[in-house]
XYZ file of N, CA and C in Angstrom:
315
model
N 7.890 -6.985 4.360
C 9.336 -6.591 4.543
C 9.777 -7.122 3.507
N 9.607 -8.408 3.277
C 10.455 -8.901 2.190
C 10.111 -8.839 1.087
N 8.926 -8.133 0.877
C 8.459 -8.019 -0.632
C 9.102 -6.724 -1.074
N 9.283 -5.740 -0.022
C 9.833 -4.548 -0.386
C 11.276 -4.815 -0.496
N 11.942 -5.644 0.199
C 13.338 -5.904 0.293
C 13.722 -6.414 -1.351
N 12.752 -7.420 -1.834
C 12.718 -8.144 -3.313
C 12.704 -6.990 -4.136
N 11.870 -5.959 -4.039
C 11.229 -4.919 -4.929
C 12.623 -3.869 -5.217
N 13.212 -3.427 -3.822
C 14.118 -2.569 -4.020
C 15.322 -3.446 -4.512
N 15.968 -4.856 -4.471
C 16.905 -5.583 -4.907
C 16.894 -5.432 -6.756
N 15.706 -5.755 -6.850
C 15.096 -5.513 -8.413
C 15.362 -4.381 -9.082
N 15.308 -3.658 -8.527
C 15.336 -2.097 -8.859
C 16.928 -1.583 -9.170
N 17.871 -2.416 -8.638
C 19.098 -2.227 -8.458
C 19.691 -1.261 -7.301
N 18.886 -1.456 -6.022
C 19.281 -1.348 -4.762
C 19.375 -2.223 -3.813
N 20.468 -2.490 -4.012
C 20.860 -3.681 -3.123
C 20.415 -3.897 -1.240
N 19.632 -4.579 -0.882
C 19.589 -4.690 0.596
C 20.452 -4.935 1.254
N 20.878 -4.092 2.268
C 21.861 -4.717 3.362
C 21.295 -5.292 4.915
N 19.980 -4.710 4.916
C 19.188 -5.253 6.335
C 17.667 -5.725 6.222
N 17.127 -6.380 6.908
C 15.857 -6.444 6.810
C 15.585 -6.789 8.272
N 14.506 -6.291 8.957
C 14.179 -6.286 10.188
C 12.527 -6.698 9.850
N 12.272 -8.096 10.113
C 11.230 -8.096 9.447
C 9.747 -8.646 10.844
N 10.469 -8.505 11.975
C 9.527 -9.037 13.012
C 10.192 -8.111 14.505
N 9.317 -7.930 15.265
C 9.914 -7.166 17.072
C 10.019 -8.448 17.486
N 11.051 -8.582 18.291
C 11.019 -9.526 19.505
C 10.718 -9.044 20.806
N 10.948 -7.749 20.962
C 10.733 -7.169 22.249
C 10.151 -5.543 22.187
N 9.445 -4.935 23.051
C 8.909 -3.905 22.901
C 9.902 -3.103 22.727
N 10.328 -1.902 22.126
C 11.455 -1.243 22.275
C 12.451 -1.547 20.814
N 12.312 -2.557 20.288
C 13.359 -3.067 19.596
C 13.001 -2.200 18.181
N 13.950 -2.398 17.290
C 14.000 -1.696 16.095
C 12.339 -1.855 15.144
N 12.201 -0.748 14.653
C 10.803 -0.887 13.995
C 10.876 -2.246 12.715
N 9.856 -2.058 12.364
C 10.058 -3.072 10.983
C 10.624 -2.092 10.185
N 11.767 -2.955 8.997
C 12.540 -1.642 8.264
C 13.122 -2.808 6.991
N 13.482 -1.903 6.212
C 14.609 -2.358 5.249
C 15.289 -1.416 5.006
N 16.713 -1.712 4.857
C 17.652 -0.691 4.568
C 18.386 -1.057 3.127
N 18.890 -0.236 2.332
C 18.989 -0.322 0.999
C 20.393 0.249 0.893
N 21.321 -0.023 -0.078
C 22.481 0.942 -0.337
C 21.914 1.799 -1.418
N 22.171 2.831 -1.724
C 21.628 3.607 -2.796
C 22.840 4.318 -3.253
N 24.223 4.417 -2.463
C 25.115 4.986 -3.428
C 26.406 4.221 -2.401
N 27.729 5.127 -2.556
C 28.823 4.423 -1.781
C 28.809 4.549 -0.574
N 28.032 5.818 -0.316
C 28.154 6.303 1.276
C 26.728 6.656 1.887
N 25.561 6.527 0.868
C 24.047 6.589 1.536
C 23.146 5.333 1.487
N 22.696 5.388 2.299
C 21.352 4.322 2.648
C 20.022 4.641 2.433
N 19.149 4.022 2.274
C 17.962 4.375 1.817
C 17.254 3.475 3.302
N 16.295 3.985 4.107
C 15.490 3.297 4.895
C 14.165 3.392 5.133
N 13.438 2.394 5.036
C 11.995 2.183 5.029
C 11.446 1.891 6.111
N 10.851 2.317 6.871
C 10.362 1.734 8.208
C 8.894 1.765 8.386
N 8.236 0.841 8.865
C 6.805 0.630 9.297
C 6.647 1.293 10.411
N 5.462 2.228 10.720
C 5.147 2.836 11.874
C 3.521 2.804 11.668
N 3.183 1.821 12.465
C 1.840 1.430 12.536
C 1.258 2.069 13.981
N 0.094 3.040 13.752
C -0.351 3.783 15.010
C -1.513 3.109 15.132
N -2.030 3.208 16.889
C -3.329 2.932 16.780
C -3.455 1.667 17.309
N -4.577 1.327 18.088
C -4.931 -0.135 18.372
C -6.258 -0.696 17.634
N -6.399 -1.825 17.972
C -7.597 -2.245 17.281
C -7.525 -2.799 16.023
N -8.792 -3.293 15.392
C -8.755 -4.044 14.206
C -8.105 -3.298 12.722
N -7.934 -2.225 12.926
C -7.696 -1.268 11.646
C -6.522 0.040 12.070
N -5.464 -0.387 12.286
C -4.373 0.597 12.775
C -3.841 1.556 11.627
N -3.320 2.542 11.792
C -3.068 3.483 10.720
C -1.625 2.958 10.344
N -1.357 2.994 9.299
C -0.083 2.708 8.814
C 0.309 3.605 7.597
N 1.744 4.010 8.250
C 2.441 4.867 7.674
C 3.581 4.565 7.376
N 4.483 5.109 6.457
C 5.816 4.733 6.401
C 6.856 5.713 6.310
N 7.859 5.448 7.511
C 8.559 6.591 7.140
C 10.034 6.257 6.339
N 10.222 7.315 5.656
C 11.542 7.102 4.485
C 12.570 8.182 4.962
N 13.952 7.480 5.042
C 15.038 8.162 5.214
C 16.155 8.095 4.214
N 16.953 8.709 3.980
C 18.019 8.969 3.277
C 19.256 9.507 3.549
N 20.483 8.920 3.588
C 21.696 9.496 4.280
C 22.847 8.623 4.592
N 23.953 9.412 5.561
C 25.066 8.508 5.421
C 24.526 7.574 6.980
N 24.812 6.295 6.869
C 24.445 5.497 8.177
C 25.216 6.309 9.314
N 26.370 6.454 9.075
C 27.270 6.961 10.337
C 26.488 8.300 10.782
N 25.721 9.191 10.023
C 25.508 10.378 10.692
C 24.400 10.350 11.292
N 24.360 11.634 12.280
C 23.382 11.673 13.473
C 21.851 11.889 12.551
N 21.971 12.559 11.583
C 20.894 13.226 11.316
C 20.634 12.461 9.637
N 19.330 12.281 9.030
C 19.228 12.111 7.899
C 19.383 13.007 6.903
N 19.722 13.021 5.696
C 19.722 14.152 4.957
C 18.272 14.210 4.569
N 17.377 13.322 4.346
C 16.140 13.739 3.420
C 15.282 12.528 4.380
N 14.256 13.358 4.366
C 13.259 12.107 5.063
C 11.753 12.344 4.463
N 11.034 11.511 4.566
C 9.525 11.824 4.132
C 8.640 10.835 5.127
N 7.239 11.160 5.277
C 6.381 10.168 5.824
C 5.376 9.855 4.473
N 5.042 8.461 4.428
C 4.150 8.183 3.511
C 2.960 7.683 3.852
N 1.761 7.819 3.756
C 0.374 7.411 4.169
C -0.097 7.365 2.689
N -0.285 6.022 2.878
C -0.708 5.277 1.190
C -2.141 4.740 1.579
N -2.704 4.834 2.489
C -4.107 4.801 2.724
C -4.238 3.202 2.294
N -5.199 2.779 1.458
C -5.406 1.500 1.219
C -3.964 0.537 0.524
N -3.106 1.275 0.042
C -1.987 0.548 -0.762
C -0.915 0.631 0.376
N -1.083 0.835 1.608
C -0.023 0.759 2.567
C 0.659 -0.434 2.844
N 0.230 -1.590 2.403
C 1.006 -2.942 2.123
C 1.238 -3.477 1.330
N 0.707 -2.570 0.078
C 1.337 -3.043 -1.301
C 2.983 -2.707 -1.294
N 4.158 -3.612 -1.350
C 5.432 -3.456 -1.027
C 5.854 -2.880 -2.685
N 5.371 -3.102 -3.816
C 5.649 -2.199 -4.719
C 5.492 -0.802 -4.798
N 4.346 -0.755 -4.359
C 3.759 0.842 -4.122
C 4.300 1.639 -3.108
N 4.942 0.687 -1.995
C 5.657 1.720 -0.792
C 7.061 2.070 -1.471
N 7.636 0.809 -2.348
C 9.195 1.297 -2.626
C 9.074 2.466 -3.779
N 7.884 2.206 -4.731
C 7.624 3.447 -5.802
C 7.674 4.826 -4.913
N 6.996 4.815 -3.962
C 6.695 6.431 -3.526
C 7.725 6.619 -2.643
N 8.459 5.674 -1.939
C 9.516 5.897 -1.142
C 10.863 6.656 -2.193
N 10.659 5.800 -3.281
C 11.898 6.341 -3.885
C 11.623 7.996 -4.323
N 10.741 8.061 -4.954
C 10.148 9.111 -5.574
C 10.270 10.394 -4.100
N 10.154 10.276 -3.253
C 9.830 10.869 -1.880
C 11.273 11.404 -1.655
N 12.191 11.149 -1.872
C 13.482 11.121 -1.815
C 14.409 11.584 -2.821
N 14.038 11.494 -4.097
C 14.419 12.181 -5.195
C 15.041 11.182 -6.068
N 14.757 9.468 -5.243
C 16.087 8.897 -6.314
C 14.983 8.122 -7.577
N 15.876 7.542 -8.284
C 15.202 7.090 -9.845
C 14.308 5.887 -9.182
N 13.524 5.233 -10.037
C 12.604 4.126 -9.937
C 13.492 2.936 -9.985
N 14.263 3.027 -10.910
C 15.033 1.997 -11.534
C 16.777 2.385 -11.941
N 17.850 1.993 -10.886
C 19.018 2.400 -10.794
C 19.853 1.713 -11.805
N 20.594 2.214 -12.628
C 21.516 1.966 -13.567
C 22.564 1.167 -12.894
N 23.039 -0.301 -13.419
C 23.751 -1.162 -12.693
C 25.413 -0.871 -13.198
């Protein structure tokens, strides 16, 4: 999660929140939230499914106003072998919601 946060910060998307572990079942999923505009945030959350040695890892990407009930855009990323590559996750997440890979500051 911290690799994703560092990559987003380096691309000009300031990270506002990182959940890097779950303390109790039902806690927030592992996720990173970054500011993409004055009123919108990008949420990248880990969704690991299945039990055993090789769970299926997908990422849920959402963008919109944090105070809204519904996200304006969302996507599910299944990156296969690259699912744990922070840089790849960020690139694909940004593309999936139509954001530039590098934000002008």
